[in-house]
Amino acid sequence: MFYIHCPYCGELREEEEFHPKGQAHLARPADPMACTDEEWGDYLFFRDNPRGIHHELWLHAVGCRKFFNITRHTVSYDILETYMMGEQPSFTAEHPQGNSPEAALRQAQVAQQAGVHA
Amino acid sequence: MQRYSGFGLVKHALSHHENWQRQWRNPTPKKQYDVIIVGGGGHGLATAYYLAKEFGVKNVAVIEKGWLGGGNTARNTTIVRSNYLWDEAAALYEHSMKLWEGLSQDINYNVMFSQRGVLNLGHTLQDMRDIQRRVNANRLNGIDGEVLDAKGVQALVPIMDCSKSARYPVLGASWQPRAGVARHDAVAWGFARAADAHGVDILQQTEVTGFKIRDGQIYGVHTNRGDIEAKTVGCVTAGNSGVMAGMAGIKLPLESHPLQALVSEPLKPVLDTVVMSNHVHGYISQSDKGDLVIGAGIDGYNGYGQRGSYPTVEHTLQAIVEMFPIFSRVRMNRQWGGIVDTCPDACPILSKTRVKGLYFNCGWGTGGFKATPGSGHVFAASLAKGEMHSIAAPFSIDRFHTGALVDEHGAAGVAH
């Protein structure tokens, strides 16, 4: 059971309030009509599927109903951070210890997530 | 290979069953093979078996990082059926069904294939329209199927709540009598034993750590037991396929999700068929040992943890108790998760890649077990001839760029 910190509500809530919505930071091509079949297929169907740190889009479905992002480890299931739409992740595959000034703050927010292991 | 038979059983009884031959060898890797199969699950072992038996390629290695059939082959709910909607998928799963029907004889190993029928329940008018469409499509493809009304369902499964007072009343079902269940471990072991008898080297606890690629042609793999060469490599690694493809610089349209199942304590025989419901979201059968085998949907998020979340288990059991109030006090014995590689159109990928000689057989998602022999057969044919078999051809990875998807979400949906 995940215990997730919603960055908009500022509260820790149970997993059942949320829905995972797939990979985060997918940019729709600015001019879809100008895309080749290759580019459009890649945008529609091809997703990152790492064994490790993954950035995902979640919806606080029965809370504030806002979308936000989670950085999560797909093997240990540890949640490393949650952050608002439009923000960038502090924890990435290249910088698993965090690389931005917000890293410590975000980590402190989610450090309270008892029992994040499913 | 010593053949198994009733006579053999009597003969070995005289020596207190102490002299049975090992089912397969434990060879040291050779430097070179004609074909390497990465992944020693059901599909990989079936591929190796058919390569050696039907296509005359005997210099084959199966490389498995753990133990045989320790992944999804051992973690599914063992349901076998072929009532898929679209011609392409129906051809693939029906090909498999026909192989299932003679499999125990073919590999001289009792896979306990039991054609006890599968019911796919309909709870809404739209469910029933979809069921009628699918059954009609099945019949046009030569696959057995019937549409039953609620009375017909109740006659088949007396313990199910088919009353009008149910929260989601059962309106009817599709019924495939030839479908059923098989023993999953026996499938992996039987294929391994039969492949080994044809000279296939099964290398367990050997992990592929990279591919050897030169000028766009594969010529071997790196493993933790040294390099092994082969000009043809088939990758059949289910949930890990994305990671394997990454090693070859290829991206696949797959996402790996945990899929859970659970079994109850053993009960007296109470349910002699397989019941699935897309609408209340669960499926159940009873094993020969007596335990209820229960499954449902994947966890929504990506994961490689081989364990699932509690809310999913809870929803699954709610669905089962909704259909079978009689099971409300059955205690669950074990629960586990497997990592399934789901594809956007709920159909597998059987494909060449842009690396010459490197093939992928993956993306079976939540429903790969039923396809084990058929998948192995057509994939073996493709590896042996260097051209995709006509049944496998529509499942090329190119379809995600051409748009020729085979959308089986309806038939694959929940009911795996």
XYZ file of C-alpha atoms in Angstrom:
534
model
C 0.000 0.000 0.000
C 1.380 3.368 -1.003
C 0.971 6.341 1.255
C 1.257 9.266 -1.119
C 1.993 12.937 -0.465
C -0.213 15.045 -2.726
C 1.726 18.219 -3.553
C -1.496 20.223 -3.956
C -3.295 19.042 -0.812
C -0.002 18.966 1.103
C -1.198 15.842 2.866
C -0.353 12.163 2.955
C -3.192 10.034 1.661
C -3.742 6.356 0.954
C -3.106 4.826 -2.448
C -6.773 4.168 -3.106
C -7.473 7.895 -3.466
C -5.160 8.001 -6.482
C -4.966 6.637 -10.012
C -1.696 6.054 -11.870
C -1.846 7.561 -15.339
C 1.381 6.404 -16.954
C 4.633 8.073 -17.857
C 5.077 11.752 -16.932
C 6.466 14.608 -19.040
C 5.114 13.373 -22.389
C 5.042 16.309 -24.757
C 2.415 16.190 -27.494
C 4.051 17.091 -30.798
C 3.480 20.790 -31.472
C 2.328 20.124 -35.030
C 0.845 16.608 -35.218
C 0.104 16.898 -38.929
C 3.796 17.424 -39.619
C 4.812 14.229 -37.809
C 6.029 11.195 -39.680
C 4.318 7.871 -38.895
C 7.462 6.997 -36.937
C 7.257 10.092 -34.712
C 3.495 9.839 -34.179
C 3.664 6.118 -33.323
C 6.488 6.806 -30.876
C 4.406 9.512 -29.191
C 1.282 7.360 -28.970
C 2.645 3.972 -27.990
C 6.276 3.925 -26.910
C 6.898 4.516 -23.218
C 9.843 4.362 -20.873
C 9.750 1.106 -18.955
C 12.821 1.308 -16.733
C 13.847 -1.124 -14.056
C 14.688 1.636 -11.595
C 13.738 5.299 -11.245
C 10.579 6.229 -13.154
C 8.664 9.507 -13.447
C 4.918 9.008 -13.531
C 1.732 10.995 -13.782
C -0.855 10.375 -11.063
C -4.325 11.750 -10.443
C -5.659 12.519 -6.977
C -8.987 11.099 -8.114
C -11.062 11.279 -4.948
C -9.130 14.168 -3.403
C -8.358 17.462 -5.100
C -8.766 15.797 -8.541
C -5.526 17.348 -9.757
C -2.780 15.680 -11.749
C 0.734 15.628 -10.319
C 3.988 13.725 -10.748
C 5.703 11.020 -8.728
C 9.286 9.814 -8.991
C 9.228 6.192 -7.952
C 11.586 3.216 -8.020
C 9.960 0.371 -9.970
C 11.753 -2.438 -8.127
C 11.759 -1.283 -4.494
C 8.548 0.767 -5.037
C 10.041 3.576 -2.917
C 8.517 6.964 -3.669
C 11.385 9.453 -3.952
C 9.371 12.630 -4.466
C 6.046 14.040 -5.556
C 5.876 17.362 -7.409
C 3.395 19.617 -9.160
C 2.632 19.781 -12.850
C 5.145 21.942 -14.706
C 7.934 21.270 -12.215
C 10.970 19.145 -12.950
C 12.051 16.066 -10.966
C 14.942 16.342 -8.497
C 15.651 12.632 -8.487
C 16.564 11.090 -11.828
C 18.335 7.982 -13.071
C 21.481 10.118 -13.501
C 21.110 11.748 -10.068
C 19.455 9.167 -7.784
C 20.482 11.214 -4.712
C 18.812 14.365 -5.975
C 20.277 17.322 -7.826
C 18.208 20.407 -7.094
C 17.717 22.738 -4.108
C 14.203 21.328 -3.618
C 15.494 17.761 -3.313
C 15.906 17.818 0.462
C 12.532 19.482 0.982
C 10.713 17.036 -1.269
C 12.452 14.126 0.357
C 11.391 15.356 3.769
C 7.786 15.513 2.571
C 7.726 11.949 1.391
C 10.030 10.538 4.065
C 6.944 10.258 6.253
C 5.451 7.731 3.857
C 5.342 4.767 6.148
C 4.845 1.481 4.418
C 5.420 2.612 0.872
C 6.409 -0.941 0.000
C 3.461 -2.606 -1.638
C 15.194 -39.894 -22.578
C 13.392 -42.642 -20.681
C 9.758 -42.527 -21.777
C 7.138 -42.253 -19.071
C 4.464 -44.953 -19.110
C 2.393 -47.098 -16.806
C 4.802 -49.955 -17.401
C 7.756 -47.733 -16.464
C 6.038 -46.768 -13.239
C 5.699 -50.453 -12.270
C 9.301 -51.153 -13.272
C 10.648 -48.275 -11.167
C 8.477 -49.327 -8.229
C 10.610 -52.481 -8.015
C 13.668 -50.303 -7.310
C 11.747 -48.048 -4.890
C 11.676 -45.181 -7.438
C 15.335 -44.463 -6.775
C 16.595 -44.825 -10.333
C 14.510 -42.332 -12.292
C 16.559 -40.515 -14.895
C 17.037 -36.764 -14.399
C 14.503 -34.874 -16.495
C 17.134 -32.713 -18.174
C 20.898 -32.335 -18.154
C 22.772 -29.428 -16.605
C 25.354 -28.811 -19.352
C 28.250 -26.364 -19.408
C 27.722 -23.717 -22.093
C 29.324 -24.374 -25.481
C 31.148 -21.538 -27.252
C 28.700 -21.459 -30.111
C 25.127 -22.390 -30.978
C 22.956 -22.038 -34.075
C 20.160 -20.409 -32.072
C 20.069 -18.927 -28.573
C 16.757 -18.502 -26.773
C 16.926 -15.984 -23.940
C 14.410 -16.843 -21.231
C 13.573 -20.307 -19.892
C 9.869 -19.931 -19.320
C 7.105 -21.798 -21.099
C 7.329 -19.839 -24.347
C 11.123 -20.026 -24.540
C 11.264 -23.750 -23.816
C 8.438 -24.431 -26.279
C 10.347 -22.472 -28.922
C 13.470 -24.545 -28.302
C 11.483 -27.789 -28.391
C 9.771 -27.069 -31.712
C 13.037 -25.763 -33.213
C 14.715 -29.088 -32.447
C 11.784 -31.368 -33.171
C 10.047 -29.845 -36.183
C 12.551 -27.543 -37.796
C 15.729 -29.605 -37.450
C 17.706 -26.956 -35.545
C 19.221 -29.030 -32.764
C 22.204 -26.895 -31.761
C 20.117 -24.649 -29.495
C 20.676 -23.126 -26.058
C 18.024 -21.806 -23.696
C 19.564 -19.245 -21.329
C 17.695 -18.594 -18.101
C 18.906 -16.269 -15.351
C 16.969 -18.038 -12.587
C 15.330 -21.443 -12.762
C 13.010 -22.945 -15.370
C 9.473 -21.666 -15.322
C 10.146 -19.466 -12.292
C 8.597 -16.327 -13.753
C 5.146 -15.862 -15.190
C 4.894 -19.543 -16.154
C 4.632 -20.319 -12.452
C 2.565 -17.256 -11.588
C -0.480 -17.381 -13.855
C -3.944 -18.808 -13.306
C -3.435 -21.590 -15.917
C -6.461 -20.761 -18.082
C -6.380 -21.899 -21.720
C -8.931 -20.625 -24.266
C -8.995 -19.280 -27.807
C -12.191 -17.206 -28.075
C -10.548 -14.038 -29.397
C -12.389 -11.570 -31.604
C -10.096 -10.644 -34.483
C -8.958 -13.087 -37.169
C -5.258 -12.541 -36.505
C -5.477 -13.207 -32.767
C -8.006 -16.029 -33.193
C -5.633 -17.786 -35.608
C -2.756 -17.536 -33.136
C -4.646 -18.700 -30.051
C -6.557 -21.423 -31.914
C -3.274 -22.731 -33.338
C -2.145 -22.983 -29.751
C -5.373 -24.646 -28.619
C -4.923 -27.382 -31.221
C -1.395 -28.034 -29.981
C -2.647 -28.152 -26.374
C -5.067 -30.906 -27.329
C -2.262 -33.314 -28.183
C 0.477 -31.863 -26.007
C 0.714 -34.467 -23.237
C 1.188 -37.239 -25.840
C 3.541 -35.154 -27.944
C 6.008 -34.353 -25.169
C 5.324 -37.548 -23.155
C 4.544 -35.482 -20.070
C 1.182 -35.125 -18.393
C 0.396 -31.407 -18.494
C -3.018 -32.180 -16.985
C -4.813 -30.275 -19.728
C -8.446 -30.360 -18.679
C -11.010 -29.055 -21.179
C -13.591 -28.089 -18.616
C -14.875 -25.065 -20.514
C -14.667 -21.336 -19.891
C -17.556 -18.972 -19.220
C -17.191 -15.253 -19.926
C -20.071 -13.610 -18.096
C -22.132 -10.693 -19.344
C -23.753 -8.362 -16.808
C -25.036 -5.570 -19.061
C -26.836 -5.377 -22.388
C -23.652 -4.097 -23.990
C -21.734 -7.044 -22.526
C -24.243 -9.392 -24.153
C -24.001 -7.635 -27.538
C -20.213 -7.892 -27.379
C -20.470 -11.561 -26.413
C -22.766 -12.294 -29.348
C -20.434 -10.525 -31.730
C -17.410 -12.370 -30.374
C -19.056 -15.800 -30.431
C -20.193 -15.221 -34.027
C -16.667 -14.176 -34.987
C -15.279 -17.279 -33.246
C -17.604 -19.582 -35.141
C -16.640 -18.021 -38.462
C -13.051 -18.826 -37.513
C -13.900 -22.432 -36.659
C -13.607 -21.890 -32.901
C -16.291 -23.434 -30.737
C -18.526 -21.072 -28.818
C -22.075 -20.640 -27.613
C -24.086 -17.799 -26.140
C -25.859 -18.829 -22.958
C -28.618 -17.020 -21.099
C -28.719 -16.729 -17.312
C -30.556 -20.055 -16.992
C -27.921 -21.805 -19.047
C -25.188 -20.319 -16.864
C -26.983 -21.362 -13.692
C -27.343 -24.918 -15.012
C -23.586 -25.111 -15.606
C -22.584 -23.455 -12.340
C -25.250 -24.076 -9.714
C -23.282 -22.339 -6.957
C -23.118 -18.990 -8.748
C -25.491 -16.192 -7.786
C -27.481 -15.733 -11.019
C -30.458 -14.171 -9.291
C -31.974 -10.852 -10.279
C -31.186 -9.474 -6.834
C -27.420 -9.603 -7.410
C -25.787 -6.200 -7.563
C -24.709 -6.903 -11.164
C -27.145 -9.615 -12.300
C -25.782 -12.232 -14.701
C -27.574 -11.842 -18.037
C -25.707 -14.592 -19.833
C -22.280 -15.676 -20.962
C -20.144 -16.912 -23.792
C -19.193 -20.537 -23.371
C -16.196 -22.216 -24.974
C -16.376 -25.941 -24.107
C -12.904 -26.777 -25.485
C -11.228 -24.241 -23.218
C -9.950 -25.200 -19.789
C -6.888 -25.288 -17.595
C -3.487 -26.994 -17.593
C -0.819 -27.493 -14.985
C 1.635 -24.633 -15.496
C 4.753 -26.182 -13.905
C 4.293 -29.370 -15.903
C 4.219 -27.312 -19.098
C 7.633 -25.787 -18.375
C 9.143 -29.072 -17.173
C 7.595 -31.130 -19.963
C 8.896 -28.821 -22.679
C 12.310 -28.661 -20.969
C 12.568 -32.448 -20.773
C 11.417 -32.956 -24.355
C 13.737 -30.228 -25.684
C 16.653 -31.646 -23.721
C 15.962 -35.078 -25.244
C 16.398 -33.479 -28.681
C 19.796 -32.128 -27.644
C 18.869 -28.589 -26.565
C 21.214 -27.199 -23.884
C 19.262 -25.648 -21.028
C 21.515 -23.243 -19.138
C 20.005 -22.203 -15.837
C 21.408 -19.501 -13.559
C 23.004 -17.927 -16.593
C 22.147 -14.270 -17.029
C 22.441 -12.459 -20.335
C 24.162 -9.164 -19.592
C 24.421 -7.818 -23.125
C 24.182 -8.538 -26.841
C 27.146 -8.748 -29.220
C 26.172 -6.713 -32.261
C 28.410 -5.781 -35.209
C 27.277 -3.898 -38.319
C 23.630 -4.334 -37.393
C 23.955 -8.124 -37.122
C 23.831 -10.043 -33.855
C 26.543 -12.617 -33.317
C 26.191 -13.605 -29.682
C 25.428 -12.673 -26.107
C 27.453 -11.753 -23.038
C 26.538 -13.786 -19.981
C 27.777 -14.125 -16.421
C 29.296 -17.448 -17.562
C 31.190 -16.000 -20.492
C 30.340 -15.055 -24.061
C 28.250 -17.403 -26.200
C 27.998 -16.994 -29.948
C 24.986 -17.424 -32.218
C 23.800 -15.688 -35.382
C 20.155 -16.029 -34.341
C 18.893 -14.942 -30.921
C 15.268 -15.108 -29.804
C 14.371 -13.058 -26.766
C 11.397 -14.431 -24.810
C 11.694 -12.599 -21.515
C 8.158 -11.371 -20.728
C 8.280 -8.594 -18.113
C 11.989 -7.999 -18.658
C 11.704 -7.592 -22.429
C 11.982 -3.823 -22.232
C 15.248 -4.129 -20.318
C 16.598 -6.703 -22.799
C 15.598 -4.553 -25.778
C 17.375 -1.623 -24.144
C 20.618 -3.633 -24.198
C 20.261 -3.877 -27.978
C 19.363 -0.194 -28.317
C 15.748 -0.936 -29.215
C 12.639 0.529 -27.600
C 9.482 -1.574 -27.278
C 5.933 -0.270 -26.764
C 5.625 -2.255 -23.540
C 4.939 -1.399 -19.946
C 5.689 -3.907 -17.180
C 3.018 -4.211 -14.517
C 2.531 -6.503 -11.525
C -0.336 -8.959 -11.990
C -1.517 -10.843 -8.942
C -3.213 -14.131 -8.328
C -4.100 -16.056 -5.228
C -5.226 -19.515 -4.175
C -7.427 -20.611 -1.306
C -7.100 -23.544 1.023
C -8.028 -26.830 -0.716
C -11.768 -27.552 -0.848
C -13.866 -30.500 -1.971
C -14.808 -30.268 -5.671
C -17.284 -27.419 -5.980
C -16.562 -25.652 -9.281
C -15.939 -27.758 -12.389
C -15.417 -25.023 -14.969
C -13.690 -21.662 -15.346
C -15.701 -18.498 -14.695
C -14.581 -15.059 -15.784
C -16.263 -11.718 -15.550
C -14.974 -8.567 -17.194
C -17.634 -6.472 -15.543
C -17.232 -7.326 -11.879
C -13.570 -7.959 -12.684
C -12.399 -11.359 -11.562
C -11.915 -14.940 -12.666
C -11.869 -18.221 -10.806
C -11.392 -21.938 -11.281
C -10.722 -24.876 -8.994
C -7.491 -26.815 -9.350
C -7.252 -30.598 -9.225
C -5.768 -30.199 -5.758
C -8.945 -28.425 -4.677
C -7.765 -24.854 -4.194
C -9.674 -22.026 -5.793
C -7.381 -20.188 -8.220
C -8.323 -16.524 -8.388
C -7.048 -13.601 -10.412
C -8.035 -10.203 -11.719
C -6.484 -7.046 -13.046
C -3.001 -5.605 -13.087
C -1.785 -2.938 -10.733
C -2.089 0.335 -12.608
C 1.487 1.464 -12.122
C 4.711 0.109 -13.634
C 6.639 -2.262 -11.427
C 9.163 -5.061 -11.454
C 8.682 -6.073 -7.820
C 6.869 -9.414 -8.393
C 4.380 -8.480 -5.713
C 1.092 -6.662 -5.904
C -0.861 -4.125 -3.931
C -3.505 -4.842 -1.306
C -6.291 -2.745 -2.884
C -6.134 -4.941 -6.005
C -6.481 -8.111 -3.946
C -9.404 -6.577 -2.118
C -11.208 -5.628 -5.352
C -10.587 -9.089 -6.773
C -12.105 -10.848 -3.786
C -15.055 -8.462 -3.757
C -15.788 -9.544 -7.317
C -15.470 -13.243 -6.485
C -17.764 -12.977 -3.464
C -20.232 -10.958 -5.547
C -20.450 -13.866 -8.004
C -20.075 -16.661 -5.439
C -21.492 -15.704 -2.028
C -20.810 -19.324 -1.025
C -17.064 -18.526 -1.010
C -17.334 -15.619 1.411
C -15.707 -17.535 4.261
C -13.077 -19.429 2.272
C -9.609 -18.612 3.559
C -6.875 -17.640 1.142
C -3.680 -19.617 1.294
C -1.108 -17.883 -0.904
C -0.858 -14.720 -2.977
C 1.812 -13.747 -5.476
C 2.589 -11.379 -8.329
C 4.164 -11.769 -11.723
C 5.480 -9.070 -14.032
C 3.485 -8.856 -17.245
C 4.563 -6.869 -20.294
C 1.409 -5.178 -21.515
C 1.084 -3.930 -25.066
C -1.102 -0.976 -26.124
C -3.416 -3.228 -28.210
C -3.443 -6.201 -25.779
C -1.790 -8.402 -28.409
C 1.732 -9.837 -28.354
C 4.788 -8.816 -30.340
C 6.364 -11.592 -32.420
C 8.823 -9.735 -34.516
C 12.135 -9.200 -36.179
C 14.007 -6.110 -35.067
C 16.308 -3.721 -36.831
C 19.211 -5.795 -35.476
C 19.549 -8.633 -37.980
C 19.136 -12.032 -36.347
C 17.605 -10.658 -33.133
C 13.938 -11.570 -32.658
C 11.514 -10.701 -29.880
C 8.554 -12.710 -28.616
C 6.960 -10.570 -25.909
C 4.053 -8.337 -25.012
C 1.776 -11.230 -24.065
C 0.672 -9.132 -21.138
C -1.865 -10.811 -18.949
C -2.699 -13.755 -21.202
C 0.420 -15.550 -22.364
C 0.042 -18.938 -20.716
C -2.734 -20.152 -23.011
C -0.545 -19.440 -26.013
C 2.548 -21.306 -24.812
C 2.687 -24.108 -27.422
C 1.378 -21.985 -30.318
C 3.704 -19.094 -29.555
C 6.652 -21.497 -29.331
C 5.685 -23.199 -32.581
C 5.283 -20.130 -34.778
C 8.292 -18.412 -33.198
C 10.430 -21.508 -33.811
C 9.281 -21.581 -37.440
C 10.221 -17.915 -37.792
C 13.676 -18.361 -36.225
C 14.410 -21.445 -38.333
C 13.439 -19.852 -41.656
C 14.485 -16.267 -41.002
C 11.010 -15.113 -42.089
C 8.084 -14.579 -39.741
C 5.536 -17.414 -39.870
C 2.244 -16.368 -41.509
C 0.383 -16.576 -38.164
C 3.065 -14.460 -36.432
C 3.426 -11.877 -39.202
C 0.523 -9.587 -38.136
C 2.161 -9.195 -34.714
C 5.208 -7.348 -36.010
C 6.470 -4.386 -34.013
C 5.914 -2.284 -37.171
C 2.187 -2.182 -36.450
C 2.726 0.590 -33.906
C 3.925 2.825 -36.715
C 1.681 1.635 -39.553
C -1.404 1.691 -37.321
C -2.431 -1.909 -38.148
C -3.163 -2.727 -34.513
C -5.046 -5.874 -33.469
C -7.241 -4.472 -30.724
C -8.067 -7.364 -28.427
C -8.931 -5.359 -25.321
C -12.440 -6.787 -25.508
C -11.432 -10.435 -25.474
C -8.285 -9.973 -23.398
C -9.664 -7.260 -21.102
C -9.733 -8.929 -17.758
C -10.373 -12.449 -18.808
C -6.961 -13.959 -19.222
